[in-house]
Amino acid sequence: MRSFDEIYAISADRHGGPAALEEKLAKPDPKVTALPEDRWLSVMTKCIFQAGFNWKVIEAKWDGFEEVFHRFDPGACAFMPEDEFDRILSDTRVVRNGAKLAAVRHNAAFLMDLRDQGGAGKVLGGWPSADYIGLLEMLKTRGARLGGNTGQYAMRFAGRDSFILSQDVTARLIAEGVIGKPATSKSALKAVQKAFNTWMDQSGRSLTEISRVLAMSC
């Protein structure tokens, strides 16, 4: 496995040098732990609907989603009466996918359950980056439709420190011998986390930055 500096050099060479590369590196939001519950629910829902749909379609309808789901207030969504939910299933302001719409209520309840642990901001935003795969597993098991890349994108778009196992990142991890194929098993994800932790130690950078460097090295 190459050092982070070696992979960084490959990325910089392909993107016009270190200065140009740095301009393209996203960084986690230092205020993510203060992100309110409704925004966590909003970003989760958007990522759930973007999975398998044209992102531009979801973006164009997003104001409608916000209106229909009471600006994603967790209480209003979690305890939504059945007749109101039934009306949403035929509301043209949203994408009428029943399973994904039902996930809003489930994830609202999930976020409210986190209040006993200090709240969504503390739990999701403050989860140690060195155990990011632990957070992804928790999202998969306790949330609805938040497994795989959906949960990863939700965390990235919310602003928390994250890696996304995109096609390019996966290609670099395979090239470095970290994994032999796309990481889906627990053992493969542990190997990915170990590699990212090594690169964090070497560079002092975040998962988000390292993930972007890996992606741009391919």
Short mmCIF file of C-alpha atoms in Angstrom, two decimals:
data_model
loop_
_atom_site.label_atom_id
_atom_site.label_comp_id
_atom_site.label_asym_id
_atom_site.label_seq_id
_atom_site.Cartn_x
_atom_site.Cartn_y
_atom_site.Cartn_z
CA MET A 1 0.00 0.00 0.00
CA ARG A 2 1.41 3.39 -1.01
CA SER A 3 1.79 6.14 1.53
CA PHE A 4 -0.68 9.01 1.46
CA ASP A 5 2.00 11.34 0.09
CA GLU A 6 2.59 9.02 -2.86
CA ILE A 7 -1.12 8.83 -3.70
CA TYR A 8 -1.43 12.59 -3.22
CA ALA A 9 1.39 13.08 -5.74
CA ILE A 10 -0.45 10.93 -8.28
CA SER A 11 -3.64 12.98 -7.79
CA ALA A 12 -1.81 16.29 -7.96
CA ASP A 13 -0.08 15.26 -11.18
CA ARG A 14 -3.45 14.43 -12.74
CA HIS A 15 -5.18 17.62 -11.61
CA GLY A 16 -2.74 20.42 -12.36
CA GLY A 17 -0.50 20.35 -9.31
CA PRO A 18 -0.93 20.55 -5.52
CA ALA A 19 -2.56 24.00 -5.48
CA ALA A 20 -5.18 22.97 -8.04
CA LEU A 21 -5.81 19.73 -6.19
CA GLU A 22 -6.28 21.49 -2.86
CA GLU A 23 -8.99 23.66 -4.37
CA LYS A 24 -10.94 20.53 -5.23
CA LEU A 25 -10.72 18.90 -1.81
CA ALA A 26 -13.90 18.99 0.24
CA LYS A 27 -13.56 19.20 4.01
CA PRO A 28 -15.96 18.19 6.79
CA ASP A 29 -18.08 20.88 8.42
CA PRO A 30 -16.66 21.67 11.88
CA LYS A 31 -20.17 22.65 13.00
CA VAL A 32 -21.81 19.37 11.97
CA THR A 33 -22.51 18.39 15.59
CA ALA A 34 -24.83 21.40 15.79
CA LEU A 35 -26.85 20.34 12.73
CA PRO A 36 -30.52 20.10 13.84
CA GLU A 37 -32.56 16.92 13.56
CA ASP A 38 -34.73 18.21 10.72
CA ARG A 39 -31.68 18.82 8.52
CA TRP A 40 -30.33 15.34 9.23
CA LEU A 41 -33.70 13.91 8.21
CA SER A 42 -33.82 16.11 5.12
CA VAL A 43 -30.40 15.06 3.85
CA MET A 44 -31.07 11.39 4.61
CA THR A 45 -34.32 11.53 2.68
CA LYS A 46 -32.77 13.31 -0.30
CA CYS A 47 -30.00 10.70 -0.53
CA ILE A 48 -32.52 7.86 -0.26
CA PHE A 49 -34.51 9.29 -3.16
CA GLN A 50 -31.43 10.10 -5.23
CA ALA A 51 -30.43 6.43 -5.11
CA GLY A 52 -31.72 4.98 -8.35
CA PHE A 53 -33.31 8.23 -9.53
CA ASN A 54 -32.07 11.12 -11.61
CA TRP A 55 -30.59 13.56 -9.09
CA LYS A 56 -31.84 16.55 -11.07
CA VAL A 57 -35.42 15.30 -10.78
CA ILE A 58 -35.14 14.99 -7.00
CA GLU A 59 -33.52 18.42 -6.70
CA ALA A 60 -36.30 20.00 -8.80
CA LYS A 61 -38.95 18.52 -6.51
CA TRP A 62 -37.16 19.15 -3.25
CA ASP A 63 -39.17 22.19 -2.19
CA GLY A 64 -42.24 19.97 -2.53
CA PHE A 65 -40.69 17.32 -0.29
CA GLU A 66 -39.94 19.97 2.33
CA GLU A 67 -43.54 21.23 2.24
CA VAL A 68 -45.18 17.80 2.34
CA PHE A 69 -43.03 16.58 5.23
CA HIS A 70 -43.39 19.68 7.42
CA ARG A 71 -39.80 20.82 6.76
CA PHE A 72 -38.78 17.38 8.04
CA ASP A 73 -39.73 18.06 11.63
CA PRO A 74 -39.02 14.63 13.21
CA GLY A 75 -42.07 14.63 15.47
CA ALA A 76 -44.46 15.60 12.69
CA CYS A 77 -42.99 12.93 10.43
CA ALA A 78 -42.67 10.11 12.96
CA PHE A 79 -46.24 10.51 14.23
CA MET A 80 -47.86 11.35 10.91
CA PRO A 81 -51.45 10.03 10.77
CA GLU A 82 -52.12 7.27 8.27
CA ASP A 83 -54.62 9.33 6.31
CA GLU A 84 -52.06 12.11 5.82
CA PHE A 85 -49.41 9.61 4.71
CA ASP A 86 -51.91 8.07 2.29
CA ARG A 87 -52.44 11.49 0.72
CA ILE A 88 -48.69 11.93 0.30
CA LEU A 89 -48.56 8.69 -1.68
CA SER A 90 -50.55 10.41 -4.43
CA ASP A 91 -49.08 13.92 -4.03
CA THR A 92 -47.37 15.07 -7.23
CA ARG A 93 -45.06 17.37 -5.27
CA VAL A 94 -42.96 14.33 -4.34
CA VAL A 95 -41.67 11.24 -6.09
CA ARG A 96 -44.36 8.68 -5.32
CA ASN A 97 -42.29 5.71 -4.23
CA GLY A 98 -44.11 4.15 -1.29
CA ALA A 99 -41.16 2.33 0.28
CA LYS A 100 -38.92 5.39 0.16
CA LEU A 101 -41.67 7.68 1.46
CA ALA A 102 -42.27 5.30 4.35
CA ALA A 103 -38.56 5.54 5.22
CA VAL A 104 -39.11 9.18 6.21
CA ARG A 105 -41.30 8.16 9.13
CA HIS A 106 -38.93 5.39 10.18
CA ASN A 107 -35.86 7.63 10.07
CA ALA A 108 -37.67 10.40 11.93
CA ALA A 109 -38.31 7.95 14.77
CA PHE A 110 -34.69 6.76 14.55
CA LEU A 111 -33.38 10.31 14.97
CA MET A 112 -35.69 10.91 17.91
CA ASP A 113 -34.38 7.71 19.53
CA LEU A 114 -30.88 9.21 19.41
CA ARG A 115 -31.96 11.90 21.85
CA ASP A 116 -31.25 9.51 24.70
CA GLN A 117 -27.62 9.39 23.52
CA GLY A 118 -27.23 13.15 23.23
CA GLY A 119 -29.00 13.74 19.93
CA ALA A 120 -28.35 13.25 16.24
CA GLY A 121 -25.67 15.93 16.06
CA LYS A 122 -23.62 14.37 18.83
CA VAL A 123 -24.09 10.76 17.72
CA LEU A 124 -23.87 11.09 13.95
CA GLY A 125 -21.69 14.17 13.73
CA GLY A 126 -19.44 13.25 16.63
CA TRP A 127 -18.92 9.57 15.87
CA PRO A 128 -15.15 8.88 15.79
CA SER A 129 -13.77 8.93 12.26
CA ALA A 130 -11.47 6.04 13.14
CA ASP A 131 -14.62 3.90 13.45
CA TYR A 132 -16.58 5.34 10.55
CA ILE A 133 -17.63 1.85 9.43
CA GLY A 134 -19.25 1.43 12.85
CA LEU A 135 -21.40 4.48 12.11
CA LEU A 136 -22.32 3.08 8.70
CA GLU A 137 -23.35 -0.21 10.29
CA MET A 138 -25.49 1.62 12.82
CA LEU A 139 -27.22 3.59 10.06
CA LYS A 140 -27.86 0.37 8.16
CA THR A 141 -29.33 -1.51 11.11
CA ARG A 142 -31.26 1.24 12.91
CA GLY A 143 -32.20 3.48 10.01
CA ALA A 144 -34.31 2.73 6.95
CA ARG A 145 -32.71 2.43 3.49
CA LEU A 146 -29.45 3.91 4.77
CA GLY A 147 -27.15 1.02 3.93
CA GLY A 148 -24.41 1.00 1.31
CA ASN A 149 -23.55 4.19 -0.51
CA THR A 150 -26.79 5.89 0.55
CA GLY A 151 -25.64 6.21 4.14
CA GLN A 152 -22.18 7.30 3.00
CA TYR A 153 -23.57 10.06 0.78
CA ALA A 154 -25.96 11.17 3.53
CA MET A 155 -23.08 11.63 5.95
CA ARG A 156 -20.99 13.47 3.34
CA PHE A 157 -23.80 15.81 2.34
CA ALA A 158 -24.62 16.49 5.99
CA GLY A 159 -21.04 17.69 6.37
CA ARG A 160 -19.61 15.05 8.66
CA ASP A 161 -16.19 13.51 8.09
CA SER A 162 -16.66 10.59 5.73
CA PHE A 163 -15.37 8.44 2.95
CA ILE A 164 -17.50 7.35 0.00
CA LEU A 165 -16.69 4.05 -1.64
CA SER A 166 -17.33 5.36 -5.14
CA GLN A 167 -16.10 3.55 -8.23
CA ASP A 168 -12.90 5.62 -8.30
CA VAL A 169 -12.15 5.27 -4.58
CA THR A 170 -12.77 1.54 -4.83
CA ALA A 171 -10.44 1.32 -7.83
CA ARG A 172 -7.64 3.00 -5.86
CA LEU A 173 -8.21 0.73 -2.84
CA ILE A 174 -8.00 -2.31 -5.11
CA ALA A 175 -4.85 -0.94 -6.76
CA GLU A 176 -3.26 -0.52 -3.33
CA GLY A 177 -4.11 -4.10 -2.36
CA VAL A 178 -6.43 -3.02 0.45
CA ILE A 179 -9.35 -5.01 -1.01
CA GLY A 180 -9.73 -7.34 -3.96
CA LYS A 181 -13.21 -6.24 -5.04
CA PRO A 182 -15.86 -3.69 -3.98
CA ALA A 183 -16.10 -3.71 -0.18
CA THR A 184 -19.40 -5.16 1.02
CA SER A 185 -18.37 -7.66 3.68
CA LYS A 186 -17.51 -6.68 7.23
CA SER A 187 -13.94 -7.92 6.80
CA ALA A 188 -13.46 -5.84 3.66
CA LEU A 189 -14.88 -2.74 5.35
CA LYS A 190 -12.52 -3.29 8.29
CA ALA A 191 -9.61 -3.40 5.84
CA VAL A 192 -10.81 -0.15 4.24
CA GLN A 193 -11.12 1.53 7.64
CA LYS A 194 -7.63 0.36 8.62
CA ALA A 195 -6.19 1.82 5.42
CA PHE A 196 -7.94 5.14 5.90
CA ASN A 197 -6.79 5.27 9.53
CA THR A 198 -3.21 4.71 8.36
CA TRP A 199 -3.50 7.53 5.83
CA MET A 200 -5.09 9.80 8.46
CA ASP A 201 -2.15 9.13 10.78
CA GLN A 202 0.35 9.80 8.00
CA SER A 203 -1.25 13.00 6.74
CA GLY A 204 -3.25 14.54 9.58
CA ARG A 205 -6.09 14.91 7.09
CA SER A 206 -9.75 13.99 7.37
CA LEU A 207 -11.51 10.98 5.87
CA THR A 208 -13.27 13.40 3.52
CA GLU A 209 -10.03 14.82 2.14
CA ILE A 210 -8.37 11.44 1.83
CA SER A 211 -11.42 10.02 0.07
CA ARG A 212 -11.33 12.84 -2.49
CA VAL A 213 -7.58 12.39 -3.04
CA LEU A 214 -8.09 8.68 -3.68
CA ALA A 215 -10.94 9.37 -6.09
CA MET A 216 -8.91 11.87 -8.06
CA SER A 217 -5.92 9.56 -8.32
CA CYS A 218 -7.80 7.38 -10.82
#
